[in-house]
Short mmCIF file of C-alpha atoms in Angstrom, two decimals:
data_model
loop_
_atom_site.label_atom_id
_atom_site.label_comp_id
_atom_site.label_asym_id
_atom_site.label_seq_id
_atom_site.Cartn_x
_atom_site.Cartn_y
_atom_site.Cartn_z
CA GLU A 166 -13.59 -7.43 6.83
CA ILE A 167 -10.39 -9.36 6.38
CA VAL A 168 -7.80 -9.14 9.12
CA LEU A 169 -4.23 -10.30 7.71
CA THR A 170 -2.06 -11.06 10.96
CA GLN A 171 1.25 -11.11 10.13
CA SER A 172 3.93 -13.05 12.33
CA PRO A 173 6.66 -12.88 14.34
CA ALA A 174 6.30 -8.83 15.39
CA THR A 175 9.84 -8.84 14.81
CA LEU A 176 12.57 -10.74 13.35
CA SER A 177 15.93 -10.36 14.40
CA LEU A 178 18.66 -12.02 12.14
CA SER A 179 22.30 -11.49 11.21
CA PRO A 180 23.50 -10.69 7.32
CA GLY A 181 23.49 -14.29 5.00
CA GLU A 182 20.51 -15.94 7.74
CA ARG A 183 17.40 -17.51 5.95
CA ALA A 184 14.46 -14.97 7.15
CA THR A 185 10.99 -16.59 6.97
CA LEU A 186 8.13 -14.05 7.44
CA SER A 187 3.94 -15.13 8.41
CA CYS A 188 1.25 -13.73 7.03
CA ARG A 189 -2.43 -15.43 8.27
CA ALA A 190 -5.63 -14.43 6.77
CA SER A 191 -9.04 -14.45 8.79
CA GLN A 192 -10.13 -16.08 5.71
CA SER A 193 -9.47 -17.39 2.27
CA VAL A 194 -7.79 -14.82 0.15
CA SER A 195 -6.89 -17.52 -2.93
CA ASN A 196 -3.60 -16.12 -3.98
CA TYR A 197 -4.82 -12.83 -4.16
CA LEU A 198 -1.75 -11.89 -1.54
CA ALA A 199 1.24 -9.15 -1.70
CA TRP A 200 4.02 -8.61 -0.10
CA TYR A 201 5.79 -5.07 0.67
CA GLN A 202 8.83 -4.15 1.52
CA GLN A 203 9.02 -0.65 3.26
CA LYS A 204 12.48 1.57 4.67
CA PRO A 205 11.98 4.39 7.00
CA GLY A 206 11.06 7.79 5.55
CA GLN A 207 10.16 6.00 2.48
CA ALA A 208 7.04 4.53 0.48
CA PRO A 209 6.63 0.71 0.37
CA ARG A 210 8.10 -1.26 -2.34
CA LEU A 211 6.10 -4.17 -4.27
CA LEU A 212 8.36 -7.26 -4.01
CA ILE A 213 5.51 -10.38 -4.37
CA TYR A 214 1.66 -10.54 -6.23
CA GLY A 215 -0.23 -12.82 -6.34
CA ALA A 216 1.52 -15.04 -3.43
CA SER A 217 4.58 -15.79 -5.43
CA ASN A 218 5.07 -13.98 -8.32
CA ARG A 219 8.25 -11.38 -7.97
CA ALA A 220 7.79 -8.14 -9.15
CA THR A 221 10.16 -6.58 -11.86
CA GLY A 222 13.51 -5.75 -10.12
CA ILE A 223 13.32 -8.00 -7.19
CA PRO A 224 16.15 -10.05 -6.86
CA ALA A 225 15.75 -13.79 -6.39
CA ARG A 226 16.42 -14.19 -2.99
CA PHE A 227 13.15 -13.31 -2.21
CA SER A 228 10.24 -15.59 -2.76
CA GLY A 229 6.46 -16.37 -2.09
CA SER A 230 3.91 -19.13 -1.23
CA GLY A 231 1.08 -20.14 0.40
CA SER A 232 -2.84 -20.00 -0.82
CA GLY A 233 -6.04 -19.73 1.05
CA THR A 234 -5.00 -17.84 4.50
CA ASP A 235 -1.43 -19.34 4.98
CA PHE A 236 0.87 -17.53 3.39
CA THR A 237 5.14 -17.04 4.01
CA LEU A 238 7.70 -15.04 2.39
CA THR A 239 11.22 -15.84 2.84
CA ILE A 240 14.56 -14.46 2.03
CA SER A 241 17.35 -16.62 1.45
CA SER A 242 20.12 -15.19 2.57
CA LEU A 243 19.67 -11.48 4.28
CA GLN A 244 21.69 -8.69 2.53
CA PRO A 245 22.30 -5.38 4.48
CA GLU A 246 19.27 -3.22 2.60
CA ASP A 247 16.66 -6.42 3.33
CA PHE A 248 16.41 -4.82 7.11
CA ALA A 249 13.57 -3.75 6.96
CA LEU A 250 9.29 -3.89 7.45
CA TYR A 251 7.29 -5.65 5.42
CA TYR A 252 3.57 -5.91 5.00
CA CYS A 253 1.42 -8.44 3.30
CA GLN A 254 -1.54 -7.44 1.76
CA GLN A 255 -4.76 -9.06 0.56
CA ARG A 256 -6.57 -7.72 -2.78
CA ASN A 257 -9.27 -10.78 -2.66
CA ASN A 258 -12.12 -9.43 -0.68
CA TRP A 259 -13.29 -5.55 -0.31
CA PRO A 260 -11.91 -4.09 1.17
CA GLU A 261 -8.32 -4.27 0.88
CA THR A 262 -6.24 -5.18 3.89
CA PHE A 263 -2.93 -5.01 5.25
CA GLY A 264 -0.98 -6.78 7.47
CA GLN A 265 0.47 -4.96 10.97
CA GLY A 266 3.75 -5.75 9.26
CA THR A 267 7.32 -7.47 10.79
CA LYS A 268 9.83 -5.84 11.36
CA VAL A 269 13.10 -7.44 10.06
CA GLU A 270 15.99 -6.13 12.41
CA ILE A 271 20.21 -6.41 12.83
CA LYS A 272 20.83 -9.27 15.42
CA GLN B 262 9.23 5.87 -16.04
CA VAL B 263 6.01 6.66 -13.93
CA GLN B 264 6.36 9.21 -11.33
CA LEU B 265 3.86 10.26 -8.70
CA GLN B 266 4.08 13.48 -6.73
CA GLU B 267 1.62 14.48 -3.79
CA SER B 268 0.33 18.57 -3.09
CA GLY B 269 -1.22 19.68 -0.60
CA PRO B 270 -1.08 21.65 3.27
CA GLY B 271 0.62 19.56 6.09
CA LEU B 272 -1.55 21.05 8.40
CA VAL B 273 -5.16 20.88 9.02
CA LYS B 274 -7.46 21.97 11.32
CA PRO B 275 -9.88 19.91 12.99
CA SER B 276 -13.74 19.45 11.43
CA GLU B 277 -11.92 21.38 8.29
CA THR B 278 -11.44 19.09 5.29
CA LEU B 279 -8.10 17.73 4.43
CA SER B 280 -7.44 17.91 0.44
CA LEU B 281 -4.35 16.29 -1.97
CA THR B 282 -3.32 15.90 -5.14
CA CYS B 283 -1.80 13.56 -5.96
CA THR B 284 0.25 13.99 -10.12
CA VAL B 285 1.23 11.83 -12.60
CA SER B 286 4.42 12.42 -14.92
CA GLY B 287 6.08 10.03 -17.25
CA GLY B 288 3.22 8.61 -18.03
CA SER B 289 -0.58 8.99 -19.00
CA ILE B 290 -3.29 8.58 -15.63
CA THR B 291 -5.76 6.66 -18.50
CA GLY B 292 -6.11 3.27 -18.49
CA TYR B 293 -5.16 2.74 -15.06
CA TYR B 294 -6.63 2.83 -11.21
CA TRP B 295 -5.44 5.04 -8.64
CA THR B 296 -5.62 4.68 -5.35
CA TRP B 297 -4.42 6.56 -1.84
CA ILE B 298 -3.23 4.69 1.24
CA ARG B 299 -2.51 6.38 4.59
CA GLN B 300 -0.43 5.23 7.47
CA PRO B 301 -1.10 6.90 11.71
CA PRO B 302 2.05 7.97 13.38
CA GLY B 303 3.76 3.99 14.46
CA ASN B 304 1.20 2.14 13.15
CA GLY B 305 0.34 0.12 9.69
CA LEU B 306 -1.18 0.86 5.89
CA GLU B 307 -4.84 1.65 5.40
CA TRP B 308 -6.57 1.61 1.66
CA ILE B 309 -9.01 4.82 1.64
CA GLY B 310 -9.67 4.08 -1.94
CA TYR B 311 -9.21 3.82 -5.25
CA ILE B 312 -10.30 5.30 -8.48
CA HIS B 313 -10.60 4.46 -12.70
CA TYR B 314 -9.43 6.74 -14.60
CA SER B 315 -13.11 7.07 -16.13
CA GLY B 316 -13.96 8.13 -12.32
CA LYS B 317 -15.21 5.25 -11.02
CA THR B 318 -14.49 4.87 -7.63
CA LYS B 319 -14.88 2.69 -4.46
CA TYR B 320 -14.04 3.26 -0.72
CA ASN B 321 -13.22 2.02 2.97
CA PRO B 322 -16.21 1.61 4.55
CA SER B 323 -13.89 3.54 7.15
CA VAL B 324 -14.49 6.52 5.85
CA GLN B 325 -16.99 6.12 3.05
CA SER B 326 -18.88 8.82 4.46
CA ARG B 327 -16.42 11.68 4.68
CA VAL B 328 -14.19 10.62 1.41
CA THR B 329 -13.96 11.71 -2.12
CA ILE B 330 -11.83 11.33 -4.96
CA SER B 331 -11.78 12.57 -8.55
CA VAL B 332 -10.08 12.70 -11.27
CA ASP B 333 -8.56 14.89 -13.88
CA LYS B 334 -7.57 13.75 -17.06
CA SER B 335 -6.46 16.77 -18.55
CA GLU B 336 -4.63 17.62 -15.97
CA ASN B 337 -2.92 13.73 -15.66
CA GLN B 338 -4.31 14.34 -11.88
CA PHE B 339 -6.04 12.47 -9.42
CA SER B 340 -6.99 14.15 -5.89
CA LEU B 341 -8.54 12.89 -2.41
CA LYS B 342 -11.02 15.48 0.11
CA LEU B 343 -11.67 13.93 3.48
CA SER B 344 -13.41 16.28 5.09
CA SER B 345 -14.53 16.71 8.93
CA VAL B 346 -11.00 15.70 9.76
CA THR B 347 -9.84 14.82 13.39
CA ALA B 348 -6.68 14.03 15.09
CA ALA B 349 -7.09 10.56 14.25
CA ASP B 350 -7.19 11.28 10.74
CA THR B 351 -3.04 12.28 11.01
CA ALA B 352 -1.08 10.13 9.18
CA VAL B 353 1.66 9.66 6.01
CA TYR B 354 -0.70 9.93 3.40
CA TYR B 355 0.63 7.89 0.09
CA CYS B 356 -0.50 7.76 -3.46
CA ALA B 357 -0.11 4.77 -5.90
CA ARG B 358 -0.91 3.42 -8.99
CA TYR B 359 -2.38 0.14 -9.59
CA THR B 360 -1.20 -2.15 -12.64
CA GLU B 361 -2.94 -5.24 -13.51
CA LEU B 362 -0.77 -8.43 -12.87
CA LEU B 363 -2.36 -12.07 -13.50
CA GLY B 364 -5.96 -11.05 -13.42
CA LYS B 365 -5.79 -8.74 -10.48
CA TYR B 366 -4.51 -5.29 -9.30
CA TYR B 367 -1.26 -4.27 -7.35
CA MET B 368 -0.05 -1.36 -6.19
CA ASP B 369 3.48 -0.98 -8.40
CA VAL B 370 3.92 2.77 -8.24
CA TRP B 371 3.65 4.73 -5.22
CA ASP B 372 4.78 8.41 -4.09
CA LYS B 373 7.20 9.19 -1.14
CA GLY B 374 3.95 10.27 0.71
CA THR B 375 3.08 13.15 2.48
CA THR B 376 2.64 13.97 6.05
CA VAL B 377 -0.44 15.79 7.09
CA THR B 378 -1.61 16.42 10.95
CA VAL B 379 -4.49 17.40 12.60
CA SER B 380 -4.30 19.81 14.65
CA SER B 381 -5.49 23.34 15.78
#
């Protein structure tokens, strides 16, 4: 099973700042990686698929990059609604797995 | 717009079977893969398994011996059964749809989740 390690566990930033979230895979997942956003009491929402493609309706301030084992989710300028939990997920190997999440909180 | 709605008991006794159903509205179950994911309290997400509308399934080895996912095309529903539950199965359970994007399937529609507690 592929293990996805997300860092940092918590990111404390102010609105308007840039957020950089990392996801590292225990072995290559090619570019079959997704990022999800989850707010308290809500289901996860697909943000990025194929490592770098924004899902429908996702603002341009969200971008993804990487391939192989190292991936990054960048939020260029944090908006109040972006403070949430973010998970990466790999779809290259069975079983598909999720990282443990990075919480982006207001500083 | 496709929406998913779960139904099923929120409390299950240890050693019994957890049963949840996900009803698809605003679209057809045909043509897609469908999945169950869970999130134990304070923890991350765990993929349980998926089913194709044709009935093809695949399960996470962590629950494979206890899980069955089935589909009912006539009712536009798919279901999860997890047998011999313990407190470790207490979680928020989500159903979701896979959509093919750039040659791979990703979960693009989710229901809001339902809390299932295993307790006597």
